[in-house]
Structure formats: structure tokens, C-alpha cells
Amino acid sequence: DVKVTQSSRYLVKRTGEKVFLECVQDMDHENMFWYRQDPGLGLRLIYFSYDVKMKEKGDIPEGYSVSREKKERFSLILESASTNQTSMYLCASNGQNYGYTFGSGTRLTVV
Amino acid sequence: GENVEQHPSTLSVQEGDSAVIKCTYSDSASNYFPWYKQELGKRPQLIIDIRSNVGEKKDQRIAVTLNKTAKHFSLHITETQPEDSAVYFCAATQNPYNFNKFYFGSGTKLNVKP
């Protein structure tokens, strides 16, 4: 069974802090994704990666960066957290011919 | 890029009734359409999917229909039960191309009243 693990379920950070959200998958998937989920807006793609050290901007990349140094790990970085980045963040992965497997999500609150 | 619209945003039905959620997409190249169910506090889980070479797919009480000409697809849940209460998301993508980047609808909150 594919597992996608996000390191934290809940985080509270202060405005201006640098925040790291970690995601690890155990099925050797090429593709990994970061989404944020907000009521009424569904799931919006922030960044994705199709290979180690490769990254592509999604629909809302502003204020975020990512890192993929190893195939199994995809990190989302908020360089200087702001209150409008308070949200649920979902990581997902997939291989070539399969649907997404999601992590459990990280609910981030920026105060 | 692709744009997926989903309706309704909320849906309330009586236990035992049917529920239908509709999605439209804009990119005629999209060929894979999954549906995800997200229960409160849990991760989205794939419940059914359909590829563009098929018009309908069923799995027990759930079914998905696809109209490629009109570019819309729908989720049908029959004999609804309280445990069907959740948020449902549709998505579209070109599989296996485009890195399997999914475009999601905005979600439908289904409430099944006992």
C-alpha cells in the first residue's frame, strides 16, 4: 500500500518565519505535488516535481519554494510566512499510470 | 491550461436517495477523470475513475459517466448512506502525459441525512 507521509498534522508559525513542510513517499514515484486546500477553492497546485532536483511551478507558486534532493522526499518552503498562507497543505505522489495518493495533510496557521 | 468546474458546492440528500455531482472541463486533450472522497479530517481517497475511451463505469453504488463531446462528467451515488457524507472532488488530466498534473474542481460537500 502506497504511503505518503507528511511530517506534521498541525503547525502554528509566526508571520515572517521560514517554514518547512516535509513529504515522504515510499513507492518510488516519479511525480510529487504540493497543493493547498481552502474552502470553496478546492485543491490548488503550488509546485510539482517530476524528478530529483526538478521542479515546476503550479498555479499559485508565489511565496513558496520547493526542494527535491531525493526521489522520496519533496519539501515545501514558505520563505517568509504570511497570514494568507494559513491553509491545509496536501502532498501527493504518483507514478506514470496511477492516480494520486495523498498525504494526511498539514494544517498550517500563521499568526 | 485545463479548467475544471464542479457543481453543486453543497448537496444535501435524504438517506436512500441518489446524489449527482457534475463537473465540466475545458481541455479536450484531457483523458483521465478521477473522483476523490475526503472525509472530515482525512486525506482525499480515490473512489472511482474513468478514461476517455469509456462512457460509463460502475462500482457498486457509485458510477461515473463521461460525455467527451460536451466535456462533462458526473458522479452518481445511489442508495446514499450517512457514511457517504464527505467532500467530493473531481479532477481531469492527460494521463500519462503532462506529468499527471491533476486539475481539481472546487469540491462538493455532500450531507446525507439519516
PDB file of C-alpha atoms in Angstrom:
ATOM      1  CA  ASP A   1       0.000   0.000   0.000  1.00  0.00           C
ATOM      2  CA  VAL A   2       1.426   3.343  -1.083  1.00  0.00           C
ATOM      3  CA  LYS A   3       2.162   5.656   1.738  1.00  0.00           C
ATOM      4  CA  VAL A   4       2.633   9.359   1.576  1.00  0.00           C
ATOM      5  CA  THR A   5       3.657  10.788   4.915  1.00  0.00           C
ATOM      6  CA  GLN A   6       3.578  14.417   5.901  1.00  0.00           C
ATOM      7  CA  SER A   7       5.696  15.184   8.914  1.00  0.00           C
ATOM      8  CA  SER A   8       3.252  17.402  10.787  1.00  0.00           C
ATOM      9  CA  ARG A   9      -0.549  17.375  11.084  1.00  0.00           C
ATOM     10  CA  TYR A  10      -0.742  20.802  12.717  1.00  0.00           C
ATOM     11  CA  LEU A  11       1.678  23.714  12.726  1.00  0.00           C
ATOM     12  CA  VAL A  12       1.454  27.196  14.180  1.00  0.00           C
ATOM     13  CA  LYS A  13       4.040  29.704  12.975  1.00  0.00           C
ATOM     14  CA  ARG A  14       4.608  33.406  13.315  1.00  0.00           C
ATOM     15  CA  THR A  15       4.488  35.900  10.473  1.00  0.00           C
ATOM     16  CA  GLY A  16       7.887  36.179   8.830  1.00  0.00           C
ATOM     17  CA  GLU A  17       9.129  32.786   9.915  1.00  0.00           C
ATOM     18  CA  LYS A  18      10.637  30.366   7.428  1.00  0.00           C
ATOM     19  CA  VAL A  19       8.508  27.232   7.359  1.00  0.00           C
ATOM     20  CA  PHE A  20       9.373  23.773   6.053  1.00  0.00           C
ATOM     21  CA  LEU A  21       6.707  21.218   5.226  1.00  0.00           C
ATOM     22  CA  GLU A  22       8.048  17.739   4.561  1.00  0.00           C
ATOM     23  CA  CYS A  23       6.556  14.947   2.481  1.00  0.00           C
ATOM     24  CA  VAL A  24       7.925  11.425   2.013  1.00  0.00           C
ATOM     25  CA  GLN A  25       6.590   8.656  -0.230  1.00  0.00           C
ATOM     26  CA  ASP A  26       7.688   5.042  -0.185  1.00  0.00           C
ATOM     27  CA  MET A  27       6.714   3.752  -3.644  1.00  0.00           C
ATOM     28  CA  ASP A  28       9.491   5.138  -5.835  1.00  0.00           C
ATOM     29  CA  HIS A  29       7.054   7.505  -7.568  1.00  0.00           C
ATOM     30  CA  GLU A  30       8.493   9.936 -10.064  1.00  0.00           C
ATOM     31  CA  ASN A  31       5.958  12.701  -9.560  1.00  0.00           C
ATOM     32  CA  MET A  32       5.239  14.605  -6.378  1.00  0.00           C
ATOM     33  CA  PHE A  33       2.916  17.537  -5.808  1.00  0.00           C
ATOM     34  CA  TRP A  34       2.062  20.173  -3.252  1.00  0.00           C
ATOM     35  CA  TYR A  35      -1.477  21.526  -3.071  1.00  0.00           C
ATOM     36  CA  ARG A  36      -3.193  23.892  -0.727  1.00  0.00           C
ATOM     37  CA  GLN A  37      -6.825  23.333   0.136  1.00  0.00           C
ATOM     38  CA  ASP A  38      -9.123  26.205   1.036  1.00  0.00           C
ATOM     39  CA  PRO A  39     -12.920  26.154   1.459  1.00  0.00           C
ATOM     40  CA  GLY A  40     -14.697  26.920  -1.782  1.00  0.00           C
ATOM     41  CA  LEU A  41     -11.472  26.916  -3.769  1.00  0.00           C
ATOM     42  CA  GLY A  42     -10.776  23.205  -3.854  1.00  0.00           C
ATOM     43  CA  LEU A  43      -7.233  21.991  -4.347  1.00  0.00           C
ATOM     44  CA  ARG A  44      -4.805  24.409  -5.946  1.00  0.00           C
ATOM     45  CA  LEU A  45      -1.423  23.291  -7.195  1.00  0.00           C
ATOM     46  CA  ILE A  46       1.547  25.148  -5.734  1.00  0.00           C
ATOM     47  CA  TYR A  47       4.522  23.243  -7.159  1.00  0.00           C
ATOM     48  CA  PHE A  48       5.267  19.820  -8.511  1.00  0.00           C
ATOM     49  CA  SER A  49       8.344  17.776  -9.290  1.00  0.00           C
ATOM     50  CA  TYR A  50       8.797  15.031 -11.869  1.00  0.00           C
ATOM     51  CA  ASP A  51      12.315  14.021 -10.912  1.00  0.00           C
ATOM     52  CA  VAL A  52      15.048  14.626  -8.387  1.00  0.00           C
ATOM     53  CA  LYS A  53      16.144  18.265  -8.403  1.00  0.00           C
ATOM     54  CA  MET A  54      13.436  19.090 -10.954  1.00  0.00           C
ATOM     55  CA  LYS A  55      10.570  21.399 -10.093  1.00  0.00           C
ATOM     56  CA  GLU A  56       7.782  23.165 -11.898  1.00  0.00           C
ATOM     57  CA  LYS A  57       5.520  25.972 -10.803  1.00  0.00           C
ATOM     58  CA  GLY A  58       1.874  25.215 -10.377  1.00  0.00           C
ATOM     59  CA  ASP A  59      -0.967  27.708 -10.344  1.00  0.00           C
ATOM     60  CA  ILE A  60      -0.111  29.589  -7.144  1.00  0.00           C
ATOM     61  CA  PRO A  61       3.675  29.424  -6.579  1.00  0.00           C
ATOM     62  CA  GLU A  62       4.107  32.946  -5.179  1.00  0.00           C
ATOM     63  CA  GLY A  63       5.547  32.962  -1.683  1.00  0.00           C
ATOM     64  CA  TYR A  64       6.604  29.310  -1.880  1.00  0.00           C
ATOM     65  CA  SER A  65       9.601  27.310  -2.992  1.00  0.00           C
ATOM     66  CA  VAL A  66      10.321  23.579  -3.063  1.00  0.00           C
ATOM     67  CA  SER A  67      13.197  21.186  -2.786  1.00  0.00           C
ATOM     68  CA  ARG A  68      13.613  17.654  -4.060  1.00  0.00           C
ATOM     69  CA  GLU A  69      17.055  16.362  -3.226  1.00  0.00           C
ATOM     70  CA  LYS A  70      15.954  12.721  -3.019  1.00  0.00           C
ATOM     71  CA  LYS A  71      13.301  10.909  -5.010  1.00  0.00           C
ATOM     72  CA  GLU A  72      11.228  10.030  -1.976  1.00  0.00           C
ATOM     73  CA  ARG A  73      11.198  13.468  -0.349  1.00  0.00           C
ATOM     74  CA  PHE A  74       9.549  16.688  -1.502  1.00  0.00           C
ATOM     75  CA  SER A  75       9.709  19.736   0.710  1.00  0.00           C
ATOM     76  CA  LEU A  76       7.583  22.861   0.558  1.00  0.00           C
ATOM     77  CA  ILE A  77       9.191  26.035   1.889  1.00  0.00           C
ATOM     78  CA  LEU A  78       7.461  29.222   2.923  1.00  0.00           C
ATOM     79  CA  GLU A  79      10.318  31.719   2.810  1.00  0.00           C
ATOM     80  CA  SER A  80       8.551  34.293   4.983  1.00  0.00           C
ATOM     81  CA  ALA A  81       5.226  33.063   6.252  1.00  0.00           C
ATOM     82  CA  SER A  82       2.227  35.375   5.993  1.00  0.00           C
ATOM     83  CA  THR A  83      -1.276  35.106   7.397  1.00  0.00           C
ATOM     84  CA  ASN A  84      -2.753  34.494   3.944  1.00  0.00           C
ATOM     85  CA  GLN A  85      -0.763  31.264   3.819  1.00  0.00           C
ATOM     86  CA  THR A  86      -2.853  29.836   6.619  1.00  0.00           C
ATOM     87  CA  SER A  87      -4.317  26.761   4.971  1.00  0.00           C
ATOM     88  CA  MET A  88      -4.389  22.994   4.701  1.00  0.00           C
ATOM     89  CA  TYR A  89      -1.419  21.722   2.683  1.00  0.00           C
ATOM     90  CA  LEU A  90      -1.651  18.376   0.934  1.00  0.00           C
ATOM     91  CA  CYS A  91       1.211  16.443  -0.605  1.00  0.00           C
ATOM     92  CA  ALA A  92       0.563  13.807  -3.273  1.00  0.00           C
ATOM     93  CA  SER A  93       2.571  11.438  -5.418  1.00  0.00           C
ATOM     94  CA  ASN A  94       2.000   9.192  -8.390  1.00  0.00           C
ATOM     95  CA  GLY A  95       3.785   7.087 -10.966  1.00  0.00           C
ATOM     96  CA  GLN A  96       3.166   7.079 -14.679  1.00  0.00           C
ATOM     97  CA  ASN A  97      -0.201   5.387 -14.829  1.00  0.00           C
ATOM     98  CA  TYR A  98      -1.794   5.738 -11.442  1.00  0.00           C
ATOM     99  CA  GLY A  99      -3.925   8.271  -9.693  1.00  0.00           C
ATOM    100  CA  TYR A 100      -2.696  10.377  -6.859  1.00  0.00           C
ATOM    101  CA  THR A 101      -2.030   9.136  -3.375  1.00  0.00           C
ATOM    102  CA  PHE A 102      -2.382  11.931  -0.875  1.00  0.00           C
ATOM    103  CA  GLY A 103      -0.742  12.535   2.445  1.00  0.00           C
ATOM    104  CA  SER A 104      -2.864  13.266   5.503  1.00  0.00           C
ATOM    105  CA  GLY A 105      -2.307  16.975   5.206  1.00  0.00           C
ATOM    106  CA  THR A 106      -0.695  19.676   7.314  1.00  0.00           C
ATOM    107  CA  ARG A 107      -2.928  22.359   8.734  1.00  0.00           C
ATOM    108  CA  LEU A 108      -0.764  25.453   8.968  1.00  0.00           C
ATOM    109  CA  THR A 109      -1.806  28.501  10.943  1.00  0.00           C
ATOM    110  CA  VAL A 110       0.259  31.666  10.593  1.00  0.00           C
ATOM    111  CA  VAL A 111      -0.293  34.170  13.365  1.00  0.00           C
TER     112      VAL A 111
ATOM    113  CA  GLY B   1      -4.345  25.111 -19.197  1.00  0.00           C
ATOM    114  CA  GLU B   2      -7.221  22.968 -18.056  1.00  0.00           C
ATOM    115  CA  ASN B   3     -10.126  24.434 -16.090  1.00  0.00           C
ATOM    116  CA  VAL B   4     -12.450  22.175 -14.131  1.00  0.00           C
ATOM    117  CA  GLU B   5     -15.732  23.442 -12.734  1.00  0.00           C
ATOM    118  CA  GLN B   6     -17.762  21.459 -10.235  1.00  0.00           C
ATOM    119  CA  HIS B   7     -21.385  21.805  -9.130  1.00  0.00           C
ATOM    120  CA  PRO B   8     -23.074  21.982  -6.744  1.00  0.00           C
ATOM    121  CA  SER B   9     -20.815  23.215  -3.963  1.00  0.00           C
ATOM    122  CA  THR B  10     -23.101  21.685  -1.340  1.00  0.00           C
ATOM    123  CA  LEU B  11     -25.654  18.912  -1.639  1.00  0.00           C
ATOM    124  CA  SER B  12     -27.995  17.613   0.988  1.00  0.00           C
ATOM    125  CA  VAL B  13     -29.986  14.411   0.429  1.00  0.00           C
ATOM    126  CA  GLN B  14     -32.071  12.048   2.492  1.00  0.00           C
ATOM    127  CA  GLU B  15     -30.630   8.644   3.245  1.00  0.00           C
ATOM    128  CA  GLY B  16     -31.559   6.241   0.468  1.00  0.00           C
ATOM    129  CA  ASP B  17     -31.875   8.946  -2.194  1.00  0.00           C
ATOM    130  CA  SER B  18     -29.463   9.404  -5.086  1.00  0.00           C
ATOM    131  CA  ALA B  19     -26.846  12.128  -5.367  1.00  0.00           C
ATOM    132  CA  VAL B  20     -25.341  13.529  -8.544  1.00  0.00           C
ATOM    133  CA  ILE B  21     -22.292  15.780  -8.788  1.00  0.00           C
ATOM    134  CA  LYS B  22     -21.310  17.314 -12.102  1.00  0.00           C
ATOM    135  CA  CYS B  23     -18.009  18.560 -13.487  1.00  0.00           C
ATOM    136  CA  THR B  24     -17.053  20.244 -16.732  1.00  0.00           C
ATOM    137  CA  TYR B  25     -13.586  20.559 -18.199  1.00  0.00           C
ATOM    138  CA  SER B  26     -12.119  22.783 -20.868  1.00  0.00           C
ATOM    139  CA  ASP B  27      -9.189  20.890 -22.422  1.00  0.00           C
ATOM    140  CA  SER B  28     -10.299  18.315 -24.977  1.00  0.00           C
ATOM    141  CA  ALA B  29      -6.910  16.586 -24.559  1.00  0.00           C
ATOM    142  CA  SER B  30      -7.779  15.515 -21.004  1.00  0.00           C
ATOM    143  CA  ASN B  31      -8.319  11.780 -20.934  1.00  0.00           C
ATOM    144  CA  TYR B  32      -8.400  10.663 -17.318  1.00  0.00           C
ATOM    145  CA  PHE B  33     -11.034  11.736 -14.791  1.00  0.00           C
ATOM    146  CA  PRO B  34     -10.744  10.557 -11.184  1.00  0.00           C
ATOM    147  CA  TRP B  35     -13.073  11.273  -8.291  1.00  0.00           C
ATOM    148  CA  TYR B  36     -11.827  11.683  -4.733  1.00  0.00           C
ATOM    149  CA  LYS B  37     -13.707  11.486  -1.460  1.00  0.00           C
ATOM    150  CA  GLN B  38     -12.424  13.378   1.540  1.00  0.00           C
ATOM    151  CA  GLU B  39     -13.985  12.614   4.890  1.00  0.00           C
ATOM    152  CA  LEU B  40     -13.671  15.174   7.647  1.00  0.00           C
ATOM    153  CA  GLY B  41     -10.090  15.397   8.853  1.00  0.00           C
ATOM    154  CA  LYS B  42      -8.820  12.745   6.459  1.00  0.00           C
ATOM    155  CA  ARG B  43      -6.864  12.627   3.221  1.00  0.00           C
ATOM    156  CA  PRO B  44      -8.643  12.527  -0.145  1.00  0.00           C
ATOM    157  CA  GLN B  45      -9.080   8.964  -1.360  1.00  0.00           C
ATOM    158  CA  LEU B  46      -9.682   7.805  -4.914  1.00  0.00           C
ATOM    159  CA  ILE B  47     -13.144   6.258  -5.191  1.00  0.00           C
ATOM    160  CA  ILE B  48     -13.612   5.820  -8.921  1.00  0.00           C
ATOM    161  CA  ASP B  49     -12.063   6.961 -12.167  1.00  0.00           C
ATOM    162  CA  ILE B  50     -12.840   6.872 -15.865  1.00  0.00           C
ATOM    163  CA  ARG B  51     -10.780   7.117 -19.013  1.00  0.00           C
ATOM    164  CA  SER B  52     -11.868   8.863 -22.158  1.00  0.00           C
ATOM    165  CA  ASN B  53     -12.355   5.654 -24.112  1.00  0.00           C
ATOM    166  CA  VAL B  54     -15.225   4.664 -21.798  1.00  0.00           C
ATOM    167  CA  GLY B  55     -18.616   6.336 -21.368  1.00  0.00           C
ATOM    168  CA  GLU B  56     -19.625   4.894 -18.027  1.00  0.00           C
ATOM    169  CA  LYS B  57     -18.108   2.965 -15.161  1.00  0.00           C
ATOM    170  CA  LYS B  58     -19.804   1.462 -12.116  1.00  0.00           C
ATOM    171  CA  ASP B  59     -18.595   0.190  -8.786  1.00  0.00           C
ATOM    172  CA  GLN B  60     -21.414  -0.962  -6.529  1.00  0.00           C
ATOM    173  CA  ARG B  61     -23.365   2.149  -5.525  1.00  0.00           C
ATOM    174  CA  ILE B  62     -21.182   4.657  -7.349  1.00  0.00           C
ATOM    175  CA  ALA B  63     -20.928   5.334 -11.049  1.00  0.00           C
ATOM    176  CA  VAL B  64     -19.259   7.883 -13.248  1.00  0.00           C
ATOM    177  CA  THR B  65     -20.420   8.973 -16.691  1.00  0.00           C
ATOM    178  CA  LEU B  66     -18.393  10.872 -19.260  1.00  0.00           C
ATOM    179  CA  ASN B  67     -19.587  12.904 -22.213  1.00  0.00           C
ATOM    180  CA  LYS B  68     -16.486  13.787 -24.235  1.00  0.00           C
ATOM    181  CA  THR B  69     -18.391  15.865 -26.767  1.00  0.00           C
ATOM    182  CA  ALA B  70     -19.859  18.111 -24.134  1.00  0.00           C
ATOM    183  CA  LYS B  71     -16.745  17.859 -21.952  1.00  0.00           C
ATOM    184  CA  HIS B  72     -18.527  16.946 -18.787  1.00  0.00           C
ATOM    185  CA  PHE B  73     -18.517  14.027 -16.383  1.00  0.00           C
ATOM    186  CA  SER B  74     -20.666  13.182 -13.402  1.00  0.00           C
ATOM    187  CA  LEU B  75     -20.545  11.144 -10.222  1.00  0.00           C
ATOM    188  CA  HIS B  76     -23.687   9.240  -9.289  1.00  0.00           C
ATOM    189  CA  ILE B  77     -24.226   7.759  -5.848  1.00  0.00           C
ATOM    190  CA  THR B  78     -27.304   5.598  -5.382  1.00  0.00           C
ATOM    191  CA  GLU B  79     -28.943   4.499  -2.126  1.00  0.00           C
ATOM    192  CA  THR B  80     -26.937   7.060  -0.174  1.00  0.00           C
ATOM    193  CA  GLN B  81     -25.883   6.286   3.376  1.00  0.00           C
ATOM    194  CA  PRO B  82     -24.713   8.586   6.183  1.00  0.00           C
ATOM    195  CA  GLU B  83     -21.129   7.362   5.657  1.00  0.00           C
ATOM    196  CA  ASP B  84     -21.248   8.860   2.155  1.00  0.00           C
ATOM    197  CA  SER B  85     -21.199  12.300   3.804  1.00  0.00           C
ATOM    198  CA  ALA B  86     -17.911  13.905   2.737  1.00  0.00           C
ATOM    199  CA  VAL B  87     -16.392  16.374   0.325  1.00  0.00           C
ATOM    200  CA  TYR B  88     -16.049  15.024  -3.200  1.00  0.00           C
ATOM    201  CA  PHE B  89     -13.544  16.338  -5.731  1.00  0.00           C
ATOM    202  CA  CYS B  90     -13.428  15.704  -9.438  1.00  0.00           C
ATOM    203  CA  ALA B  91     -10.246  16.085 -11.458  1.00  0.00           C
ATOM    204  CA  ALA B  92      -9.033  15.959 -15.034  1.00  0.00           C
ATOM    205  CA  THR B  93      -5.631  15.264 -16.505  1.00  0.00           C
ATOM    206  CA  GLN B  94      -3.818  13.993 -19.559  1.00  0.00           C
ATOM    207  CA  ASN B  95      -2.566  10.641 -18.440  1.00  0.00           C
ATOM    208  CA  PRO B  96       0.242   9.678 -18.694  1.00  0.00           C
ATOM    209  CA  TYR B  97       1.409  12.942 -20.163  1.00  0.00           C
ATOM    210  CA  ASN B  98       1.821  16.325 -18.557  1.00  0.00           C
ATOM    211  CA  PHE B  99       3.435  14.683 -15.516  1.00  0.00           C
ATOM    212  CA  ASN B 100      -0.020  13.549 -14.425  1.00  0.00           C
ATOM    213  CA  LYS B 101      -0.737  17.030 -13.149  1.00  0.00           C
ATOM    214  CA  PHE B 102      -4.323  16.959 -11.979  1.00  0.00           C
ATOM    215  CA  TYR B 103      -6.698  19.863 -12.248  1.00  0.00           C
ATOM    216  CA  PHE B 104      -9.283  19.695  -9.476  1.00  0.00           C
ATOM    217  CA  GLY B 105     -12.796  21.005  -9.182  1.00  0.00           C
ATOM    218  CA  SER B 106     -13.667  23.162  -6.195  1.00  0.00           C
ATOM    219  CA  GLY B 107     -15.357  20.313  -4.323  1.00  0.00           C
ATOM    220  CA  THR B 108     -18.884  19.323  -3.315  1.00  0.00           C
ATOM    221  CA  LYS B 109     -19.848  18.869   0.296  1.00  0.00           C
ATOM    222  CA  LEU B 110     -22.386  16.044   0.431  1.00  0.00           C
ATOM    223  CA  ASN B 111     -24.535  15.684   3.517  1.00  0.00           C
ATOM    224  CA  VAL B 112     -26.656  12.544   3.798  1.00  0.00           C
ATOM    225  CA  LYS B 113     -29.382  12.984   6.389  1.00  0.00           C
ATOM    226  CA  PRO B 114     -30.432   9.840   8.269  1.00  0.00           C
TER     227      PRO B 114
END
